[in-house]
Amino acid sequence: MEAEAYRGYCLESVAAAYDVVLITGEEPSWEVPYIRDCVVADPTDQAALSAAGRVLAERYDLAGVFTWTEWYLVPVARLARQLGLPTTSPEAMLACRNKAISRTLFARHGVPSAASASVRTLQQVRGAAERIGYPVVLKPAAHAASIGVIRAGTPEQLTVAFEFANNAAGLGRENTSVLVEEYLDGPEVSVECVTHRGETTVVALTHKTVSDPPYFEELAHSVDAADPLIPVVAPAARAAIRALGITDGIAHVEMRLVDGRPRLVEVNGRIAGDMIGHLVRLATGIDLPRAAADIACDRAPDLTPTRSSAAAIQLIYPEASGILRRLDFDGPRPPWLERVHFQRHIGDQLFLPADGGDMFTARIGYLITTAPTADLAQARAEQAARSFRIDVTPHIAGDVVAGGRAA
């Protein structure tokens, strides 16, 4: 996924307030205007990351270090501790990354969550599913972006579901097992939280639209500064953050509302992806990347709302896997259409989860809209999405799929 298209706003915001030195896995390109210096090293390699951090510490008086990348959370927390800089503990970041640990801590601290079991064999999967009750969700214990997450409604679906989840679980660094979990039946939301010195402020609620079962492909998000559900979900979000031991930083707390009550899905110890942090700024004026940088330097962030509006993002996918033959947007560009982004090119291969793909192989782009309310922002996003012209030649024999899916 294109880093600039999804995280460029973060670096731009931080660079407006701080001199930024970067550790990155490849030579910087689009980042160059925003950084003062750079060391190229693999951030997932603790030894390489620590060495790069020491190089930068010799060159500069570092005030803080943080990341918005899921895979780097634990190594970066360890680096901050090695450099004597403020950080939530590496153990807390590990608890976020390893969902098996998260579930254990949620249960220990009475945080409403889902029944869960860690498994490594199909026999264990069947036993766990029988104990928990169908439908169940299978997911990697340490992955992200809904990759490898699948629902099984019957015992007959477990074999394929386990293979799907297990393939992704093998890529995990903190845990390579699969979790079998209770399916939480209800609307999905995320709570965007800022924690400084152990005090958590809930700054926004994100409503999420996901694909039909069995996959959990994220299709759209919306944020409303005046969302009436914030008081409902805030106590559970704070309790989850406390249970995991997060003391400082941004957290993206995912949950489902079951019979109107919040049940925890997971806690991500970083700014949300899919441009949600940008939606928060459009809706409330609160700058989450700047807040993250302030906290990393042990400064109290400014969380004063300066707007009361709404924003939405529509993520664009094809109807079927195949070769992209046409991609354009021929609709009007009203003021409420904040941006349109294409991340694919003609001739690209697209693979949906059903064909072994994920968001990185399937997503075509996105658009962002603003409005006084979330409902209107979403309606505008759906309206604008109809102006996409997408043609895909399916990988299997058949006619060209015209129009595509913008859902």
Tab-separated table of C-alpha atoms in Angstrom:
chain	number	residue	atom	x	y	z
A	1	MET	CA	0.000	0.000	0.000
A	2	GLU	CA	1.280	3.452	-0.860
A	3	ALA	CA	2.835	5.015	2.228
A	4	GLU	CA	2.411	8.595	1.035
A	5	ALA	CA	-1.261	8.140	0.158
A	6	TYR	CA	-2.158	6.752	3.580
A	7	ARG	CA	0.483	8.188	5.961
A	8	GLY	CA	1.727	11.293	4.195
A	9	TYR	CA	-0.589	13.492	6.239
A	10	CYS	CA	1.016	12.136	9.427
A	11	LEU	CA	4.568	13.045	8.456
A	12	GLU	CA	3.489	16.421	7.107
A	13	SER	CA	1.759	17.263	10.382
A	14	VAL	CA	4.682	16.208	12.584
A	15	ALA	CA	7.221	18.005	10.404
A	16	ALA	CA	5.281	21.259	10.761
A	17	ALA	CA	6.089	21.247	14.488
A	18	TYR	CA	9.309	19.217	14.855
A	19	ASP	CA	12.600	18.509	13.110
A	20	VAL	CA	12.158	14.914	11.993
A	21	VAL	CA	14.896	12.305	11.571
A	22	LEU	CA	13.692	9.086	10.015
A	23	ILE	CA	14.571	5.409	10.249
A	24	THR	CA	13.120	3.658	7.225
A	25	GLY	CA	13.575	0.397	5.376
A	26	GLU	CA	14.379	2.036	2.038
A	27	GLU	CA	15.801	5.255	0.695
A	28	PRO	CA	13.304	8.080	1.308
A	29	SER	CA	11.493	9.625	-1.656
A	30	TRP	CA	8.302	11.531	-0.932
A	31	GLU	CA	9.439	11.938	2.682
A	32	VAL	CA	12.463	14.088	1.779
A	33	PRO	CA	10.760	17.522	2.081
A	34	TYR	CA	9.628	16.662	5.616
A	35	ILE	CA	12.790	15.212	7.165
A	36	ARG	CA	16.127	16.565	8.330
A	37	ASP	CA	18.048	13.292	8.190
A	38	CYS	CA	17.554	9.593	7.606
A	39	VAL	CA	19.134	6.221	8.348
A	40	VAL	CA	18.106	3.251	6.204
A	41	ALA	CA	17.574	0.151	8.353
A	42	ASP	CA	14.924	-2.543	8.726
A	43	PRO	CA	12.613	-1.344	11.548
A	44	THR	CA	11.467	-4.930	12.197
A	45	ASP	CA	15.071	-5.997	12.917
A	46	GLN	CA	15.670	-4.963	16.521
A	47	ALA	CA	19.465	-4.964	16.253
A	48	ALA	CA	19.424	-2.907	13.042
A	49	LEU	CA	16.835	-0.498	14.435
A	50	SER	CA	18.774	-0.018	17.672
A	51	ALA	CA	22.000	0.624	15.758
A	52	ALA	CA	20.250	3.194	13.561
A	53	GLY	CA	18.803	4.861	16.655
A	54	ARG	CA	22.249	5.131	18.214
A	55	VAL	CA	23.607	6.739	15.037
A	56	LEU	CA	20.899	9.390	15.120
A	57	ALA	CA	21.338	9.910	18.878
A	58	GLU	CA	25.013	10.709	18.249
A	59	ARG	CA	24.067	13.278	15.599
A	60	TYR	CA	21.135	14.939	17.349
A	61	ASP	CA	19.617	15.626	20.747
A	62	LEU	CA	16.602	13.359	20.323
A	63	ALA	CA	13.426	14.324	22.170
A	64	GLY	CA	11.230	11.350	21.303
A	65	VAL	CA	10.596	8.437	18.985
A	66	PHE	CA	7.338	6.883	17.743
A	67	THR	CA	5.770	5.011	14.838
A	68	TRP	CA	2.385	4.787	13.176
A	69	THR	CA	3.216	1.415	11.581
A	70	GLU	CA	1.680	-1.676	13.188
A	71	TRP	CA	4.640	-4.000	12.545
A	72	TYR	CA	7.115	-1.606	14.235
A	73	LEU	CA	5.301	-1.026	17.539
A	74	VAL	CA	7.330	-3.397	19.723
A	75	PRO	CA	10.787	-2.672	18.226
A	76	VAL	CA	10.220	1.095	18.430
A	77	ALA	CA	9.109	0.883	22.075
A	78	ARG	CA	12.287	-1.062	22.816
A	79	LEU	CA	14.350	1.528	20.955
A	80	ALA	CA	12.798	4.369	22.950
A	81	ARG	CA	13.600	2.567	26.184
A	82	GLN	CA	17.195	1.950	25.043
A	83	LEU	CA	17.608	5.641	24.248
A	84	GLY	CA	16.062	6.744	27.540
A	85	LEU	CA	13.123	8.417	25.779
A	86	PRO	CA	9.452	8.447	26.852
A	87	THR	CA	7.454	5.410	25.784
A	88	THR	CA	4.724	3.010	26.682
A	89	SER	CA	6.471	-0.186	27.731
A	90	PRO	CA	7.455	-2.755	25.077
A	91	GLU	CA	5.440	-5.273	27.097
A	92	ALA	CA	2.268	-3.228	26.602
A	93	MET	CA	2.965	-2.904	22.883
A	94	LEU	CA	3.476	-6.668	22.717
A	95	ALA	CA	0.109	-7.135	24.422
A	96	CYS	CA	-1.471	-5.025	21.662
A	97	ARG	CA	0.257	-6.949	18.887
A	98	ASN	CA	-0.442	-10.390	20.343
A	99	LYS	CA	-4.212	-10.737	20.478
A	100	ALA	CA	-3.982	-13.857	22.649
A	101	ILE	CA	-2.309	-11.765	25.367
A	102	SER	CA	-4.897	-9.026	24.840
A	103	ARG	CA	-7.782	-11.436	25.444
A	104	THR	CA	-6.141	-12.752	28.611
A	105	LEU	CA	-5.648	-9.236	29.981
A	106	PHE	CA	-9.179	-8.176	29.031
A	107	ALA	CA	-10.578	-11.168	30.934
A	108	ARG	CA	-8.341	-10.504	33.934
A	109	HIS	CA	-9.440	-6.871	34.185
A	110	GLY	CA	-13.117	-7.412	33.424
A	111	VAL	CA	-13.098	-5.702	30.024
A	112	PRO	CA	-16.049	-6.913	27.890
A	113	SER	CA	-14.504	-8.963	25.103
A	114	ALA	CA	-15.045	-12.179	23.107
A	115	ALA	CA	-14.530	-15.786	24.151
A	116	SER	CA	-11.254	-16.890	22.577
A	117	ALA	CA	-8.918	-19.880	22.259
A	118	SER	CA	-5.427	-20.134	20.802
A	119	VAL	CA	-4.957	-23.106	18.443
A	120	ARG	CA	-2.366	-24.620	16.133
A	121	THR	CA	-4.118	-27.665	14.655
A	122	LEU	CA	-7.416	-28.315	12.937
A	123	GLN	CA	-8.396	-30.696	15.731
A	124	GLN	CA	-7.899	-27.893	18.259
A	125	VAL	CA	-9.922	-25.565	16.020
A	126	ARG	CA	-12.852	-27.993	16.018
A	127	GLY	CA	-12.726	-28.400	19.774
A	128	ALA	CA	-12.597	-24.651	20.377
A	129	ALA	CA	-15.465	-23.980	17.964
A	130	GLU	CA	-17.649	-26.560	19.717
A	131	ARG	CA	-16.946	-24.961	23.107
A	132	ILE	CA	-17.502	-21.395	21.925
A	133	GLY	CA	-20.468	-22.074	19.617
A	134	TYR	CA	-21.070	-21.208	15.971
A	135	PRO	CA	-20.530	-18.939	14.196
A	136	VAL	CA	-16.878	-18.417	15.120
A	137	VAL	CA	-14.160	-16.121	13.831
A	138	LEU	CA	-10.691	-17.420	13.003
A	139	LYS	CA	-7.861	-14.903	12.910
A	140	PRO	CA	-4.064	-14.692	13.183
A	141	ALA	CA	-2.978	-13.903	16.730
A	142	ALA	CA	-0.527	-11.252	15.523
A	143	HIS	CA	-1.466	-9.601	12.252
A	144	ALA	CA	-3.403	-6.489	11.187
A	145	ALA	CA	-5.747	-4.937	8.596
A	146	SER	CA	-8.220	-7.856	8.854
A	147	ILE	CA	-5.732	-10.037	6.947
A	148	GLY	CA	-6.450	-13.711	7.550
A	149	VAL	CA	-9.696	-12.994	9.452
A	150	ILE	CA	-12.620	-15.200	8.430
A	151	ARG	CA	-15.954	-16.388	9.822
A	152	ALA	CA	-17.014	-20.035	9.937
A	153	GLY	CA	-20.706	-20.705	10.429
A	154	THR	CA	-20.635	-24.502	10.454
A	155	PRO	CA	-18.177	-27.322	11.223
A	156	GLU	CA	-17.892	-27.991	7.474
A	157	GLN	CA	-16.410	-24.519	6.934
A	158	LEU	CA	-13.624	-24.917	9.488
A	159	THR	CA	-11.047	-26.633	7.268
A	160	VAL	CA	-10.985	-23.868	4.655
A	161	ALA	CA	-11.239	-21.163	7.317
A	162	PHE	CA	-8.312	-22.562	9.296
A	163	GLU	CA	-6.139	-22.780	6.199
A	164	PHE	CA	-6.977	-19.150	5.338
A	165	ALA	CA	-6.198	-17.851	8.844
A	166	ASN	CA	-3.179	-20.086	9.370
A	167	ASN	CA	-1.475	-18.914	6.174
A	168	ALA	CA	-1.549	-15.329	7.443
A	169	ALA	CA	-0.697	-16.317	11.022
A	170	GLY	CA	2.590	-17.800	9.864
A	171	LEU	CA	3.746	-14.294	8.976
A	172	GLY	CA	3.296	-13.005	12.521
A	173	ARG	CA	6.370	-11.963	14.468
A	174	GLU	CA	4.955	-11.912	17.981
A	175	ASN	CA	2.790	-15.032	17.695
A	176	THR	CA	2.185	-17.488	14.833
A	177	SER	CA	-0.895	-19.222	16.249
A	178	VAL	CA	-4.526	-18.833	15.195
A	179	LEU	CA	-7.311	-17.635	17.465
A	180	VAL	CA	-10.810	-19.122	17.399
A	181	GLU	CA	-13.197	-16.529	18.777
A	182	GLU	CA	-16.823	-15.857	19.502
A	183	TYR	CA	-18.478	-13.949	16.672
A	184	LEU	CA	-19.624	-10.573	17.979
A	185	ASP	CA	-22.845	-9.826	16.129
A	186	GLY	CA	-23.370	-6.088	15.918
A	187	PRO	CA	-22.188	-2.873	14.249
A	188	GLU	CA	-18.423	-2.330	14.281
A	189	VAL	CA	-16.861	0.899	15.515
A	190	SER	CA	-13.445	2.100	16.550
A	191	VAL	CA	-12.624	4.554	19.300
A	192	GLU	CA	-9.747	6.940	18.659
A	193	CYS	CA	-7.958	7.587	21.956
A	194	VAL	CA	-5.052	9.692	23.192
A	195	THR	CA	-3.243	8.670	26.386
A	196	HIS	CA	-0.679	10.814	28.191
A	197	ARG	CA	0.859	9.828	31.514
A	198	GLY	CA	-1.885	7.262	32.057
A	199	GLU	CA	-4.824	9.571	31.365
A	200	THR	CA	-6.902	8.663	28.304
A	201	THR	CA	-9.015	11.074	26.283
A	202	VAL	CA	-11.493	9.744	23.739
A	203	VAL	CA	-11.364	12.160	20.813
A	204	ALA	CA	-13.594	10.471	18.216
A	205	LEU	CA	-15.671	7.466	17.235
A	206	THR	CA	-15.387	5.850	13.812
A	207	HIS	CA	-18.264	3.899	12.269
A	208	LYS	CA	-16.989	1.098	10.053
A	209	THR	CA	-18.558	-0.696	7.112
A	210	VAL	CA	-17.229	-4.207	6.471
A	211	SER	CA	-17.868	-6.750	3.729
A	212	ASP	CA	-20.371	-9.565	3.933
A	213	PRO	CA	-19.232	-12.833	5.548
A	214	PRO	CA	-17.076	-14.754	5.601
A	215	TYR	CA	-14.424	-12.006	5.224
A	216	PHE	CA	-13.987	-8.769	7.164
A	217	GLU	CA	-12.801	-6.489	4.395
A	218	GLU	CA	-13.072	-2.836	5.522
A	219	LEU	CA	-15.044	-0.871	2.949
A	220	ALA	CA	-15.826	2.521	4.492
A	221	HIS	CA	-15.408	4.649	7.625
A	222	SER	CA	-17.068	7.800	8.945
A	223	VAL	CA	-16.396	10.165	11.840
A	224	ASP	CA	-18.863	12.637	13.382
A	225	ALA	CA	-17.638	15.078	16.015
A	226	ALA	CA	-21.055	15.004	17.691
A	227	ASP	CA	-21.513	11.237	17.677
A	228	PRO	CA	-23.954	10.315	20.475
A	229	LEU	CA	-22.297	6.901	20.962
A	230	ILE	CA	-19.053	8.351	22.340
A	231	PRO	CA	-20.266	8.269	25.984
A	232	VAL	CA	-21.412	4.658	25.448
A	233	VAL	CA	-18.069	3.342	24.194
A	234	ALA	CA	-15.583	5.560	26.047
A	235	PRO	CA	-15.550	3.622	29.362
A	236	ALA	CA	-14.809	0.305	27.600
A	237	ALA	CA	-12.069	1.887	25.483
A	238	ARG	CA	-10.383	3.379	28.536
A	239	ALA	CA	-10.674	0.096	30.415
A	240	ALA	CA	-9.043	-1.807	27.534
A	241	ILE	CA	-6.155	0.651	27.368
A	242	ARG	CA	-5.593	0.357	31.113
A	243	ALA	CA	-5.762	-3.436	30.970
A	244	LEU	CA	-3.002	-3.570	28.351
A	245	GLY	CA	-0.775	-1.165	30.275
A	246	ILE	CA	-0.706	1.620	27.695
A	247	THR	CA	0.481	4.795	29.402
A	248	ASP	CA	1.346	7.083	26.483
A	249	GLY	CA	0.391	7.360	22.828
A	250	ILE	CA	-2.467	7.032	20.376
A	251	ALA	CA	-4.726	3.970	20.395
A	252	HIS	CA	-7.229	2.758	17.826
A	253	VAL	CA	-9.662	0.631	19.849
A	254	GLU	CA	-11.898	-1.644	17.779
A	255	MET	CA	-15.143	-3.005	19.190
A	256	ARG	CA	-18.597	-4.187	18.223
A	257	LEU	CA	-21.864	-3.110	19.775
A	258	VAL	CA	-23.718	-6.276	20.770
A	259	ASP	CA	-27.255	-5.505	21.938
A	260	GLY	CA	-26.092	-1.907	22.199
A	261	ARG	CA	-23.185	-2.726	24.530
A	262	PRO	CA	-19.488	-2.496	23.591
A	263	ARG	CA	-17.452	-5.706	23.268
A	264	LEU	CA	-13.734	-5.410	22.519
A	265	VAL	CA	-12.275	-6.738	19.268
A	266	GLU	CA	-8.716	-5.425	19.650
A	267	VAL	CA	-6.552	-2.455	20.570
A	268	ASN	CA	-4.040	-1.087	18.072
A	269	GLY	CA	-1.335	0.988	19.750
A	270	ARG	CA	-1.023	3.562	16.979
A	271	ILE	CA	-2.919	6.016	14.799
A	272	ALA	CA	-5.614	4.231	12.798
A	273	GLY	CA	-5.019	3.394	9.153
A	274	ASP	CA	-7.295	4.057	6.165
A	275	MET	CA	-6.916	7.824	6.671
A	276	ILE	CA	-9.053	7.717	9.827
A	277	GLY	CA	-6.709	10.158	11.564
A	278	HIS	CA	-7.308	12.578	8.705
A	279	LEU	CA	-11.079	12.096	9.070
A	280	VAL	CA	-10.738	12.949	12.758
A	281	ARG	CA	-8.990	16.195	11.896
A	282	LEU	CA	-11.582	17.107	9.241
A	283	ALA	CA	-14.421	16.438	11.699
A	284	THR	CA	-12.975	17.793	14.965
A	285	GLY	CA	-9.827	19.760	14.166
A	286	ILE	CA	-7.817	17.495	16.495
A	287	ASP	CA	-4.438	16.581	15.000
A	288	LEU	CA	-3.611	13.003	16.042
A	289	PRO	CA	-0.142	12.810	14.406
A	290	ARG	CA	0.871	16.024	16.172
A	291	ALA	CA	-0.543	14.634	19.432
A	292	ALA	CA	1.490	11.442	18.973
A	293	ALA	CA	4.678	13.443	18.439
A	294	ASP	CA	3.973	15.630	21.473
A	295	ILE	CA	3.409	12.593	23.678
A	296	ALA	CA	6.591	10.944	22.375
A	297	CYS	CA	8.417	14.037	23.640
A	298	ASP	CA	6.502	13.916	26.959
A	299	ARG	CA	4.536	17.057	26.167
A	300	ALA	CA	0.828	17.367	26.867
A	301	PRO	CA	-1.009	17.302	23.522
A	302	ASP	CA	-3.578	19.914	22.549
A	303	LEU	CA	-6.846	18.003	22.213
A	304	THR	CA	-9.159	21.006	22.003
A	305	PRO	CA	-11.751	20.492	19.239
A	306	THR	CA	-11.859	23.375	16.759
A	307	ARG	CA	-14.554	21.970	14.464
A	308	SER	CA	-17.830	20.107	14.806
A	309	SER	CA	-18.427	18.395	11.506
A	310	ALA	CA	-18.183	14.969	9.868
A	311	ALA	CA	-16.098	13.160	7.267
A	312	ALA	CA	-16.175	9.791	5.497
A	313	ILE	CA	-13.896	7.615	3.396
A	314	GLN	CA	-15.058	5.143	0.770
A	315	LEU	CA	-12.550	2.409	-0.123
A	316	ILE	CA	-12.808	1.237	-3.713
A	317	TYR	CA	-12.642	-2.453	-4.681
A	318	PRO	CA	-13.477	-4.419	-7.842
A	319	GLU	CA	-16.433	-6.759	-8.095
A	320	ALA	CA	-14.098	-9.666	-8.906
A	321	SER	CA	-10.413	-10.481	-9.029
A	322	GLY	CA	-8.819	-9.828	-12.396
A	323	ILE	CA	-6.773	-7.462	-14.528
A	324	LEU	CA	-7.599	-3.749	-14.292
A	325	ARG	CA	-8.476	-2.474	-17.773
A	326	ARG	CA	-10.081	0.900	-17.053
A	327	LEU	CA	-9.913	3.298	-14.118
A	328	ASP	CA	-11.102	6.877	-14.093
A	329	PHE	CA	-13.358	9.282	-12.236
A	330	ASP	CA	-15.619	11.390	-14.434
A	331	GLY	CA	-17.908	12.916	-11.848
A	332	PRO	CA	-18.098	16.497	-10.562
A	333	ARG	CA	-15.634	17.745	-7.934
A	334	PRO	CA	-17.868	19.572	-5.425
A	335	PRO	CA	-16.258	21.286	-2.413
A	336	TRP	CA	-17.323	18.436	-0.138
A	337	LEU	CA	-15.249	15.914	-2.147
A	338	GLU	CA	-12.032	16.389	-0.185
A	339	ARG	CA	-9.889	14.026	-2.268
A	340	VAL	CA	-9.862	11.130	-4.707
A	341	HIS	CA	-6.904	8.773	-4.836
A	342	PHE	CA	-6.017	5.967	-7.242
A	343	GLN	CA	-3.414	3.458	-6.096
A	344	ARG	CA	-3.656	1.078	-9.038
A	345	HIS	CA	-2.750	1.347	-12.719
A	346	ILE	CA	-4.123	-0.136	-15.904
A	347	GLY	CA	-2.817	-3.689	-16.280
A	348	ASP	CA	-2.481	-4.334	-12.530
A	349	GLN	CA	-3.562	-7.718	-11.160
A	350	LEU	CA	-6.253	-7.495	-8.464
A	351	PHE	CA	-6.923	-10.324	-6.001
A	352	LEU	CA	-9.817	-10.275	-3.533
A	353	PRO	CA	-9.668	-12.287	-0.257
A	354	ALA	CA	-11.773	-15.055	-1.768
A	355	ASP	CA	-8.960	-15.608	-4.282
A	356	GLY	CA	-6.126	-15.514	-1.757
A	357	GLY	CA	-5.696	-11.737	-1.741
A	358	ASP	CA	-6.112	-9.003	0.848
A	359	MET	CA	-6.456	-5.232	1.045
A	360	PHE	CA	-2.956	-4.821	-0.395
A	361	THR	CA	-3.776	-6.822	-3.529
A	362	ALA	CA	-7.401	-5.800	-4.015
A	363	ARG	CA	-7.946	-2.157	-3.155
A	364	ILE	CA	-8.062	0.288	-6.082
A	365	GLY	CA	-8.192	3.589	-4.214
A	366	TYR	CA	-10.371	5.776	-2.051
A	367	LEU	CA	-12.310	9.015	-1.835
A	368	ILE	CA	-12.994	11.297	1.147
A	369	THR	CA	-16.029	13.517	1.697
A	370	THR	CA	-17.075	16.067	4.318
A	371	ALA	CA	-20.507	17.126	5.587
A	372	PRO	CA	-22.253	18.477	8.692
A	373	THR	CA	-23.232	14.916	9.700
A	374	ALA	CA	-21.814	11.426	9.210
A	375	ASP	CA	-24.942	10.219	7.417
A	376	LEU	CA	-24.601	12.977	4.828
A	377	ALA	CA	-20.854	12.450	4.486
A	378	GLN	CA	-21.477	8.748	3.823
A	379	ALA	CA	-24.248	9.497	1.339
A	380	ARG	CA	-21.964	11.915	-0.479
A	381	ALA	CA	-19.203	9.301	-0.554
A	382	GLU	CA	-21.554	6.727	-2.059
A	383	GLN	CA	-22.715	9.303	-4.593
A	384	ALA	CA	-19.153	10.176	-5.597
A	385	ALA	CA	-18.180	6.480	-5.776
A	386	ARG	CA	-20.751	5.966	-8.510
A	387	SER	CA	-18.628	8.245	-10.697
A	388	PHE	CA	-15.763	5.725	-10.719
A	389	ARG	CA	-15.453	3.866	-14.010
A	390	ILE	CA	-13.750	0.525	-13.347
A	391	ASP	CA	-13.387	-2.328	-15.810
A	392	VAL	CA	-11.770	-5.583	-14.728
A	393	THR	CA	-11.122	-8.658	-16.858
A	394	PRO	CA	-11.735	-11.591	-14.486
A	395	HIS	CA	-8.959	-14.094	-13.977
A	396	ILE	CA	-11.438	-16.872	-14.714
A	397	ALA	CA	-13.153	-17.202	-18.069
A	398	GLY	CA	-15.962	-14.730	-18.463
A	399	ASP	CA	-16.994	-11.307	-19.656
A	400	VAL	CA	-15.414	-8.030	-18.573
A	401	VAL	CA	-16.843	-6.718	-15.331
A	402	ALA	CA	-17.997	-3.170	-16.061
A	403	GLY	CA	-18.472	-0.557	-13.402
A	404	GLY	CA	-16.785	-2.453	-10.589
A	405	ARG	CA	-17.803	-2.186	-6.978
A	406	ALA	CA	-17.363	0.934	-4.922
A	407	ALA	CA	-18.561	-0.201	-1.553
